Amino acid sequence: MEAQTNPVHYDVYEVFIQRDSLVQHQHVGSLVAPSPDLALQLARENFLRRDVAVSIWVVKQDHIHATATEDADILANQVLDKSYRNVSGYSDNAKKWKGFKERAITIDDLVNDMKSDG
Amino acid sequence: MSGDLEEKFMRRIERGEKIESTDWMPEEYRKLLLKQIHMHGISEVMGAYPEKEWVPKAPNLRRKLALIAKVQDEIGHGQLLLRLAEDLARPLGKRREELITDVFMNRVKFHNVFHMEAPTWADAGIIGFLVDGGAIITQASLLETSYAPYARVLQRICAEESFHMQHGESIVLALAQGTDAQREMLQGAINRWWSAMMFFFGPKAMSGAAQRMMEYRIRSKTNEQLRQKFINRYVPRVWALGMTLPDAKLKQDLETKEWSYTEPDWEWFGNMVRNNCGPKSQERIALRREAHEGQAWVREAMMAVAVTA
């Protein structure tokens, strides 16, 4: 056997799979491949042997810019109370509506309205 | 050749398939979508203006924080939508800069409600209650749109709007439980906004473009269906607060469930939206222009940083 003097090197691709048109692509892992085309094929072999999907993206790992692990505290987003920004911060609306003999409605009620005809 | 593609495209639409930005699409579909999403995005941005006027005057810190959060959300939604518009506009040779400047060149319309005055704190509440309620109904009806990128963005927008809805109701409920003066202020705001809300959903007889949007399944509900759903949800709630609506014709037919209502002044509102001649149109457009042009040097300076980095 001849010693390998020039080992083949494949680039790393990060793989994103979209399972349905209405959801965003989701990162599922990575692989190595000699070209974007082959990375797509291999992604199907490695990550989609069973599940249904509508689209695959592969992105060269070098092309991904990420936040530093040390910055995670900024993303934790819990330093200050943000209840004023969330539906849960307005739970007394329901009580007040009751006082006016009306039921509180939620966004889901309005979304469900669309599912009925007319 | 293109006829064949168009036929295939329509079959995809009829099967309920979703279209992606990179898929082939008829020019008409692209242009209708672009017009819709561009106007939606610009309306989100212009929608921040009547509310931002109340940030410095909010009655307490929590209300101020909530209002700032809401303004941030509206601008954020504008960003998401303009990004979609940009992808659609690229093959037509139009870029982000134009999509943004179109509003002060009078080349894109924005929702009638954002041309109006918000003179009292109750107006800030009514914008959250009625205007956001109406906007949510319209946006919820678009969740099933045939254009997948729009459908995905709308999911996020609707989720965030659910806080806007609660925020508006919270202000309205507080005023409705308040003093006579507060209730009177609330009634004044309802009177000011009601007819604008009837216009908001558009005329009963829809334009040719709106019809085509239905055929392409960009949208699936008629203007009148949306208006009826809005009336049906909001009129009983306004009445429950012990408030009145400035329309003696408002009545539900118990058999058909249809509401009768007084037509808004289509001519007056239509002219306002076309020519930006509402009470606050020019002032807000000027602020938008000032923000965009005043910050041009920042956008340029950032490019210099990107080059040297």
CSV table of C-alpha atoms in Angstrom, one decimal:
chain,number,residue,atom,x,y,z
A,1,MET,CA,0.0,0.0,0.0
A,2,GLU,CA,1.3,3.4,-1.0
A,3,ALA,CA,1.3,6.0,1.8
A,4,GLN,CA,-1.1,8.8,1.2
A,5,THR,CA,0.9,12.0,0.7
A,6,ASN,CA,-2.0,14.2,-0.2
A,7,PRO,CA,-5.0,13.3,1.9
A,8,VAL,CA,-8.3,14.3,0.5
A,9,HIS,CA,-10.0,17.1,2.5
A,10,TYR,CA,-13.7,17.7,2.4
A,11,ASP,CA,-15.4,20.9,3.6
A,12,VAL,CA,-17.8,20.9,6.4
A,13,TYR,CA,-21.4,21.8,5.6
A,14,GLU,CA,-24.1,22.6,8.2
A,15,VAL,CA,-27.5,21.1,7.3
A,16,PHE,CA,-30.9,22.7,7.6
A,17,ILE,CA,-34.1,20.9,6.9
A,18,GLN,CA,-37.6,22.3,6.3
A,19,ARG,CA,-40.2,19.8,7.2
A,20,ASP,CA,-43.2,21.8,5.9
A,21,SER,CA,-43.7,24.9,3.8
A,22,LEU,CA,-45.1,26.7,6.8
A,23,VAL,CA,-42.2,26.2,9.1
A,24,GLN,CA,-38.7,27.7,8.9
A,25,HIS,CA,-35.7,25.5,8.1
A,26,GLN,CA,-34.2,23.9,11.2
A,27,HIS,CA,-30.5,23.1,11.8
A,28,VAL,CA,-30.1,19.3,12.2
A,29,GLY,CA,-26.4,18.8,12.1
A,30,SER,CA,-23.4,18.8,9.7
A,31,LEU,CA,-21.5,16.6,7.3
A,32,VAL,CA,-18.4,16.7,5.1
A,33,ALA,CA,-18.7,16.7,1.3
A,34,PRO,CA,-16.6,17.6,-1.7
A,35,SER,CA,-19.2,20.0,-3.2
A,36,PRO,CA,-22.5,21.7,-2.4
A,37,ASP,CA,-24.3,19.3,-4.7
A,38,LEU,CA,-22.9,16.3,-3.0
A,39,ALA,CA,-23.5,17.8,0.4
A,40,LEU,CA,-27.2,18.1,-0.5
A,41,GLN,CA,-27.4,14.5,-1.6
A,42,LEU,CA,-25.5,13.3,1.5
A,43,ALA,CA,-27.8,15.4,3.7
A,44,ARG,CA,-30.7,13.4,2.4
A,45,GLU,CA,-28.9,10.2,3.1
A,46,ASN,CA,-27.8,11.2,6.6
A,47,PHE,CA,-30.8,13.1,7.9
A,48,LEU,CA,-33.8,12.1,5.8
A,49,ARG,CA,-33.9,8.4,5.5
A,50,ARG,CA,-37.4,8.3,7.1
A,51,ASP,CA,-38.9,11.8,7.7
A,52,VAL,CA,-40.8,13.9,5.2
A,53,ALA,CA,-39.4,17.2,4.2
A,54,VAL,CA,-39.9,19.9,1.6
A,55,SER,CA,-36.4,21.5,1.4
A,56,ILE,CA,-32.8,21.1,2.4
A,57,TRP,CA,-30.2,23.8,2.7
A,58,VAL,CA,-26.5,23.2,3.2
A,59,VAL,CA,-24.2,26.1,4.2
A,60,LYS,CA,-20.4,25.9,4.4
A,61,GLN,CA,-19.5,26.0,8.0
A,62,ASP,CA,-17.0,28.8,7.3
A,63,HIS,CA,-19.9,30.9,6.1
A,64,ILE,CA,-21.7,30.8,9.4
A,65,HIS,CA,-21.2,33.7,11.8
A,66,ALA,CA,-22.2,32.9,15.4
A,67,THR,CA,-22.5,34.7,18.7
A,68,ALA,CA,-19.8,33.9,21.3
A,69,THR,CA,-20.8,31.5,24.1
A,70,GLU,CA,-19.8,34.2,26.6
A,71,ASP,CA,-22.6,36.4,25.1
A,72,ALA,CA,-25.3,34.0,26.0
A,73,ASP,CA,-26.4,36.1,29.0
A,74,ILE,CA,-27.4,38.9,26.7
A,75,LEU,CA,-29.7,36.4,24.8
A,76,ALA,CA,-31.2,35.0,28.0
A,77,ASN,CA,-33.4,38.1,27.9
A,78,GLN,CA,-34.5,37.7,31.5
A,79,VAL,CA,-32.5,40.4,33.2
A,80,LEU,CA,-35.5,42.8,33.4
A,81,ASP,CA,-39.1,41.9,33.8
A,82,LYS,CA,-40.7,41.9,30.3
A,83,SER,CA,-44.2,40.9,31.3
A,84,TYR,CA,-45.5,44.2,29.7
A,85,ARG,CA,-44.4,42.7,26.4
A,86,ASN,CA,-46.2,39.4,26.8
A,87,VAL,CA,-49.8,38.3,26.8
A,88,SER,CA,-49.3,36.8,30.2
A,89,GLY,CA,-48.7,40.3,31.6
A,90,TYR,CA,-52.3,41.2,30.9
A,91,SER,CA,-54.1,38.4,32.6
A,92,ASP,CA,-56.4,40.8,34.5
A,93,ASN,CA,-58.0,41.9,31.2
A,94,ALA,CA,-60.2,38.7,31.4
A,95,LYS,CA,-61.4,39.6,34.9
A,96,LYS,CA,-62.2,43.1,33.8
A,97,TRP,CA,-64.2,41.9,30.7
A,98,LYS,CA,-66.1,39.7,33.1
A,99,GLY,CA,-67.0,42.8,35.1
A,100,PHE,CA,-68.5,44.2,31.9
A,101,LYS,CA,-70.3,40.8,31.3
A,102,GLU,CA,-68.1,40.1,28.2
A,103,ARG,CA,-65.7,37.3,27.6
A,104,ALA,CA,-62.0,38.1,26.9
A,105,ILE,CA,-61.0,37.0,23.5
A,106,THR,CA,-57.6,35.9,22.3
A,107,ILE,CA,-55.8,36.0,19.0
A,108,ASP,CA,-56.7,32.3,18.6
A,109,ASP,CA,-60.4,33.3,18.5
A,110,LEU,CA,-59.7,35.7,15.7
A,111,VAL,CA,-57.6,33.1,13.8
A,112,ASN,CA,-60.4,30.5,14.3
A,113,ASP,CA,-62.9,33.0,13.0
A,114,MET,CA,-61.1,32.8,9.6
A,115,LYS,CA,-61.7,29.0,9.4
A,116,SER,CA,-65.4,29.5,9.4
A,117,ASP,CA,-67.0,30.5,6.1
A,118,GLY,CA,-68.8,33.8,5.5
B,1,MET,CA,-43.9,28.2,-23.4
B,2,SER,CA,-44.8,30.7,-20.7
B,3,GLY,CA,-48.5,29.7,-21.1
B,4,ASP,CA,-47.5,26.2,-20.3
B,5,LEU,CA,-45.6,27.4,-17.2
B,6,GLU,CA,-48.6,29.5,-16.1
B,7,GLU,CA,-50.9,26.5,-16.4
B,8,LYS,CA,-48.6,24.4,-14.3
B,9,PHE,CA,-48.4,27.2,-11.8
B,10,MET,CA,-52.1,27.5,-11.5
B,11,ARG,CA,-52.4,23.8,-11.0
B,12,ARG,CA,-49.9,24.1,-8.1
B,13,ILE,CA,-52.1,26.8,-6.6
B,14,GLU,CA,-55.3,24.8,-7.1
B,15,ARG,CA,-53.7,21.8,-5.3
B,16,GLY,CA,-53.0,24.1,-2.4
B,17,GLU,CA,-49.2,24.0,-2.8
B,18,LYS,CA,-47.1,26.9,-1.5
B,19,ILE,CA,-44.9,29.0,-3.7
B,20,GLU,CA,-41.3,30.0,-2.7
B,21,SER,CA,-39.5,33.1,-3.7
B,22,THR,CA,-37.1,31.1,-5.9
B,23,ASP,CA,-39.9,29.3,-7.8
B,24,TRP,CA,-41.1,30.4,-11.2
B,25,MET,CA,-44.2,32.6,-10.9
B,26,PRO,CA,-46.2,34.6,-13.4
B,27,GLU,CA,-45.3,38.3,-13.5
B,28,GLU,CA,-48.9,39.1,-12.5
B,29,TYR,CA,-48.6,37.0,-9.3
B,30,ARG,CA,-45.2,38.6,-8.5
B,31,LYS,CA,-46.6,42.1,-8.9
B,32,LEU,CA,-49.8,41.5,-7.0
B,33,LEU,CA,-47.8,40.0,-4.1
B,34,LEU,CA,-45.2,42.8,-4.2
B,35,LYS,CA,-47.9,45.4,-4.1
B,36,GLN,CA,-49.7,43.7,-1.1
B,37,ILE,CA,-46.5,43.0,0.9
B,38,HIS,CA,-44.9,46.4,0.2
B,39,MET,CA,-48.1,48.2,1.3
B,40,HIS,CA,-48.3,45.9,4.4
B,41,GLY,CA,-44.7,46.5,5.3
B,42,ILE,CA,-44.9,50.3,4.9
B,43,SER,CA,-48.1,50.3,6.8
B,44,GLU,CA,-46.4,48.6,9.7
B,45,VAL,CA,-43.7,51.2,9.7
B,46,MET,CA,-46.1,54.2,9.4
B,47,GLY,CA,-48.3,52.5,12.0
B,48,ALA,CA,-45.6,53.2,14.5
B,49,TYR,CA,-46.0,56.9,14.1
B,50,PRO,CA,-49.4,57.6,15.7
B,51,GLU,CA,-48.3,55.5,18.7
B,52,LYS,CA,-44.8,56.8,19.1
B,53,GLU,CA,-46.4,60.2,19.6
B,54,TRP,CA,-47.7,58.8,22.9
B,55,VAL,CA,-44.5,57.3,24.2
B,56,PRO,CA,-43.3,60.5,26.0
B,57,LYS,CA,-46.8,61.2,27.3
B,58,ALA,CA,-47.8,57.7,28.5
B,59,PRO,CA,-49.5,57.8,32.0
B,60,ASN,CA,-47.1,55.5,33.8
B,61,LEU,CA,-43.8,53.6,33.3
B,62,ARG,CA,-45.5,50.2,32.5
B,63,ARG,CA,-47.7,51.8,29.8
B,64,LYS,CA,-44.6,53.6,28.4
B,65,LEU,CA,-42.6,50.3,28.3
B,66,ALA,CA,-45.5,48.5,26.6
B,67,LEU,CA,-46.0,51.2,24.1
B,68,ILE,CA,-42.2,51.3,23.2
B,69,ALA,CA,-42.3,47.5,22.9
B,70,LYS,CA,-45.3,47.8,20.5
B,71,VAL,CA,-43.6,50.4,18.4
B,72,GLN,CA,-40.5,48.2,18.3
B,73,ASP,CA,-42.7,45.3,17.1
B,74,GLU,CA,-44.3,47.3,14.4
B,75,ILE,CA,-40.9,48.4,13.0
B,76,GLY,CA,-39.7,44.9,13.3
B,77,HIS,CA,-42.7,43.6,11.3
B,78,GLY,CA,-42.0,46.3,8.7
B,79,GLN,CA,-38.4,44.9,8.4
B,80,LEU,CA,-39.6,41.3,8.0
B,81,LEU,CA,-42.1,42.3,5.3
B,82,LEU,CA,-39.8,44.7,3.4
B,83,ARG,CA,-37.3,41.8,3.2
B,84,LEU,CA,-39.9,39.7,1.5
B,85,ALA,CA,-40.8,42.6,-0.8
B,86,GLU,CA,-37.2,42.9,-1.7
B,87,ASP,CA,-36.9,39.3,-2.9
B,88,LEU,CA,-40.0,39.8,-5.0
B,89,ALA,CA,-38.8,43.1,-6.4
B,90,ARG,CA,-35.3,42.0,-7.4
B,91,PRO,CA,-36.2,40.5,-10.8
B,92,LEU,CA,-38.1,43.7,-11.5
B,93,GLY,CA,-35.0,45.7,-10.9
B,94,LYS,CA,-36.2,47.4,-7.7
B,95,ARG,CA,-34.2,47.5,-4.5
B,96,ARG,CA,-34.6,48.1,-0.8
B,97,GLU,CA,-33.8,51.8,-1.0
B,98,GLU,CA,-36.7,52.4,-3.4
B,99,LEU,CA,-39.1,50.3,-1.4
B,100,ILE,CA,-38.5,52.6,1.5
B,101,THR,CA,-38.4,55.9,-0.3
B,102,ASP,CA,-41.5,55.1,-2.3
B,103,VAL,CA,-43.6,56.2,0.8
B,104,PHE,CA,-42.3,59.8,0.6
B,105,MET,CA,-42.4,59.9,-3.2
B,106,ASN,CA,-46.1,59.0,-2.9
B,107,ARG,CA,-45.6,55.8,-4.8
B,108,VAL,CA,-47.0,53.4,-2.2
B,109,LYS,CA,-50.1,53.7,-0.1
B,110,PHE,CA,-50.4,52.9,3.6
B,111,HIS,CA,-53.5,52.1,5.7
B,112,ASN,CA,-56.0,54.9,6.1
B,113,VAL,CA,-55.9,54.6,9.9
B,114,PHE,CA,-52.3,55.8,10.1
B,115,HIS,CA,-53.2,59.1,8.4
B,116,MET,CA,-55.5,60.0,11.3
B,117,GLU,CA,-54.9,62.0,14.5
B,118,ALA,CA,-54.4,60.4,17.9
B,119,PRO,CA,-55.2,63.4,20.1
B,120,THR,CA,-55.8,61.7,23.4
B,121,TRP,CA,-54.4,58.8,25.5
B,122,ALA,CA,-57.7,56.9,24.7
B,123,ASP,CA,-56.7,57.1,21.0
B,124,ALA,CA,-53.6,55.2,21.9
B,125,GLY,CA,-55.8,52.6,23.5
B,126,ILE,CA,-58.3,52.5,20.7
B,127,ILE,CA,-55.5,52.0,18.2
B,128,GLY,CA,-54.4,48.9,20.1
B,129,PHE,CA,-58.0,47.7,20.5
B,130,LEU,CA,-59.8,48.4,17.2
B,131,VAL,CA,-57.0,49.1,14.7
B,132,ASP,CA,-54.8,46.2,15.8
B,133,GLY,CA,-58.0,44.1,16.1
B,134,GLY,CA,-58.8,44.9,12.5
B,135,ALA,CA,-55.2,44.3,11.4
B,136,ILE,CA,-55.1,41.0,13.2
B,137,ILE,CA,-58.2,39.9,11.5
B,138,THR,CA,-56.8,40.8,8.1
B,139,GLN,CA,-53.4,39.1,8.9
B,140,ALA,CA,-55.1,36.0,10.3
B,141,SER,CA,-57.0,35.7,7.0
B,142,LEU,CA,-53.7,35.8,5.1
B,143,LEU,CA,-52.1,32.9,7.1
B,144,GLU,CA,-53.2,30.5,4.4
B,145,THR,CA,-51.8,32.5,1.6
B,146,SER,CA,-50.2,30.6,-1.3
B,147,TYR,CA,-46.9,32.5,-0.9
B,148,ALA,CA,-45.0,30.5,1.7
B,149,PRO,CA,-42.5,33.2,2.8
B,150,TYR,CA,-45.4,35.5,3.6
B,151,ALA,CA,-47.3,32.8,5.4
B,152,ARG,CA,-44.2,32.1,7.6
B,153,VAL,CA,-43.6,35.7,8.4
B,154,LEU,CA,-47.3,36.2,9.2
B,155,GLN,CA,-47.2,33.5,11.8
B,156,ARG,CA,-44.6,35.4,13.8
B,157,ILE,CA,-46.4,38.7,13.2
B,158,CYS,CA,-49.7,37.3,14.5
B,159,ALA,CA,-48.0,35.8,17.6
B,160,GLU,CA,-46.5,39.2,18.5
B,161,GLU,CA,-49.7,41.0,17.7
B,162,SER,CA,-51.5,39.0,20.4
B,163,PHE,CA,-49.7,41.2,23.0
B,164,HIS,CA,-50.7,44.3,21.1
B,165,MET,CA,-54.3,43.2,21.3
B,166,GLN,CA,-54.0,42.7,25.1
B,167,HIS,CA,-52.2,46.0,25.6
B,168,GLY,CA,-54.9,47.9,23.7
B,169,GLU,CA,-57.7,46.2,25.6
B,170,SER,CA,-55.9,46.9,28.9
B,171,ILE,CA,-55.9,50.6,28.2
B,172,VAL,CA,-59.5,50.6,27.0
B,173,LEU,CA,-60.7,48.6,30.0
B,174,ALA,CA,-58.9,50.9,32.5
B,175,LEU,CA,-60.5,53.9,30.9
B,176,ALA,CA,-63.9,52.3,30.8
B,177,GLN,CA,-63.7,51.6,34.5
B,178,GLY,CA,-62.4,55.1,35.2
B,179,THR,CA,-63.9,58.5,36.0
B,180,ASP,CA,-66.6,60.1,33.9
B,181,ALA,CA,-63.9,62.2,32.2
B,182,GLN,CA,-62.0,59.1,31.3
B,183,ARG,CA,-65.1,57.4,29.9
B,184,GLU,CA,-65.9,60.5,27.9
B,185,MET,CA,-62.4,60.5,26.5
B,186,LEU,CA,-62.8,56.8,25.5
B,187,GLN,CA,-66.1,57.5,23.8
B,188,GLY,CA,-64.5,60.4,21.9
B,189,ALA,CA,-61.8,58.1,20.6
B,190,ILE,CA,-64.3,55.5,19.6
B,191,ASN,CA,-66.3,58.1,17.7
B,192,ARG,CA,-63.1,59.3,15.9
B,193,TRP,CA,-62.0,55.8,14.8
B,194,TRP,CA,-65.1,53.9,14.0
B,195,SER,CA,-65.8,55.1,10.4
B,196,ALA,CA,-62.0,54.8,9.6
B,197,MET,CA,-62.3,51.1,10.7
B,198,MET,CA,-65.2,50.5,8.3
B,199,PHE,CA,-63.1,51.9,5.5
B,200,PHE,CA,-60.0,49.9,6.6
B,201,PHE,CA,-61.4,46.6,5.1
B,202,GLY,CA,-62.1,48.2,1.7
B,203,PRO,CA,-65.2,48.4,-0.5
B,204,LYS,CA,-67.7,45.6,-0.8
B,205,ALA,CA,-67.2,45.5,-4.6
B,206,MET,CA,-63.6,44.4,-4.9
B,207,SER,CA,-61.2,45.7,-7.5
B,208,GLY,CA,-60.0,43.5,-10.4
B,209,ALA,CA,-56.6,43.2,-8.7
B,210,ALA,CA,-58.3,42.0,-5.5
B,211,GLN,CA,-60.2,39.4,-7.5
B,212,ARG,CA,-57.1,38.1,-9.1
B,213,MET,CA,-55.5,37.8,-5.6
B,214,MET,CA,-58.3,35.6,-4.6
B,215,GLU,CA,-57.8,33.4,-7.7
B,216,TYR,CA,-54.1,33.1,-7.0
B,217,ARG,CA,-55.0,32.3,-3.4
B,218,ILE,CA,-52.8,35.2,-2.2
B,219,ARG,CA,-55.9,36.0,-0.1
B,220,SER,CA,-59.0,34.0,0.6
B,221,LYS,CA,-61.5,36.3,2.2
B,222,THR,CA,-63.5,39.1,0.7
B,223,ASN,CA,-63.3,42.7,2.1
B,224,GLU,CA,-66.9,42.3,3.3
B,225,GLN,CA,-66.3,38.9,5.0
B,226,LEU,CA,-63.4,40.5,7.0
B,227,ARG,CA,-65.5,43.6,7.9
B,228,GLN,CA,-68.3,41.4,9.1
B,229,LYS,CA,-66.0,39.3,11.3
B,230,PHE,CA,-64.6,42.5,12.7
B,231,ILE,CA,-68.0,44.0,13.5
B,232,ASN,CA,-69.2,40.7,14.9
B,233,ARG,CA,-66.3,40.6,17.4
B,234,TYR,CA,-65.9,44.2,18.3
B,235,VAL,CA,-69.4,45.8,18.3
B,236,PRO,CA,-70.7,43.7,21.2
B,237,ARG,CA,-67.5,44.4,23.2
B,238,VAL,CA,-67.7,48.1,22.7
B,239,TRP,CA,-71.4,48.0,23.8
B,240,ALA,CA,-70.5,45.9,26.8
B,241,LEU,CA,-68.2,48.6,28.0
B,242,GLY,CA,-71.3,50.9,28.1
B,243,MET,CA,-70.0,52.8,25.1
B,244,THR,CA,-71.8,53.7,21.9
B,245,LEU,CA,-70.8,53.5,18.3
B,246,PRO,CA,-71.5,56.5,16.0
B,247,ASP,CA,-73.6,54.4,13.7
B,248,ALA,CA,-77.4,54.1,14.2
B,249,LYS,CA,-77.6,51.4,11.5
B,250,LEU,CA,-75.4,48.9,13.3
B,251,LYS,CA,-77.7,45.9,13.7
B,252,GLN,CA,-77.3,42.1,13.3
B,253,ASP,CA,-79.8,40.2,11.3
B,254,LEU,CA,-80.6,37.3,13.6
B,255,GLU,CA,-81.2,34.9,10.7
B,256,THR,CA,-78.4,35.7,8.3
B,257,LYS,CA,-76.1,36.8,11.1
B,258,GLU,CA,-75.1,39.7,8.8
B,259,TRP,CA,-74.5,43.1,10.3
B,260,SER,CA,-75.9,46.2,8.7
B,261,TYR,CA,-73.7,49.4,9.0
B,262,THR,CA,-73.4,52.8,7.5
B,263,GLU,CA,-70.9,53.0,4.6
B,264,PRO,CA,-67.9,55.1,5.4
B,265,ASP,CA,-67.2,58.1,3.2
B,266,TRP,CA,-65.3,56.1,0.5
B,267,GLU,CA,-64.5,59.2,-1.5
B,268,TRP,CA,-63.0,61.1,1.4
B,269,PHE,CA,-60.9,58.3,2.8
B,270,GLY,CA,-59.9,57.1,-0.7
B,271,ASN,CA,-58.7,60.5,-1.6
B,272,MET,CA,-56.8,60.7,1.7
B,273,VAL,CA,-54.9,57.4,1.1
B,274,ARG,CA,-54.2,58.2,-2.6
B,275,ASN,CA,-53.0,61.7,-2.1
B,276,ASN,CA,-51.7,61.6,1.5
B,277,CYS,CA,-53.9,64.4,2.5
B,278,GLY,CA,-55.2,63.2,5.8
B,279,PRO,CA,-54.9,65.2,9.0
B,280,LYS,CA,-51.5,63.7,9.8
B,281,SER,CA,-50.3,62.3,6.5
B,282,GLN,CA,-47.8,64.9,5.6
B,283,GLU,CA,-46.4,65.4,9.1
B,284,ARG,CA,-45.7,61.6,9.5
B,285,ILE,CA,-44.3,61.2,6.0
B,286,ALA,CA,-42.0,64.1,6.7
B,287,LEU,CA,-40.8,62.4,9.9
B,288,ARG,CA,-40.2,59.2,7.9
B,289,ARG,CA,-38.2,61.1,5.3
B,290,GLU,CA,-36.2,62.9,8.0
B,291,ALA,CA,-35.4,59.6,9.7
B,292,HIS,CA,-34.4,57.9,6.5
B,293,GLU,CA,-32.4,60.8,5.0
B,294,GLY,CA,-31.0,61.9,8.3
B,295,GLN,CA,-29.5,58.5,8.9
B,296,ALA,CA,-28.1,58.1,5.5
B,297,TRP,CA,-24.6,58.9,6.8
B,298,VAL,CA,-24.8,56.1,9.4
B,299,ARG,CA,-25.7,53.6,6.6
B,300,GLU,CA,-22.7,54.8,4.6
B,301,ALA,CA,-20.3,54.8,7.6
B,302,MET,CA,-21.3,51.2,8.3
B,303,MET,CA,-20.2,50.3,4.8
B,304,ALA,CA,-16.8,51.7,5.5
B,305,VAL,CA,-16.5,49.6,8.6
B,306,ALA,CA,-17.5,46.5,6.6
B,307,VAL,CA,-14.8,47.2,4.0
B,308,THR,CA,-12.0,47.6,6.5
B,309,ALA,CA,-13.0,44.7,8.8
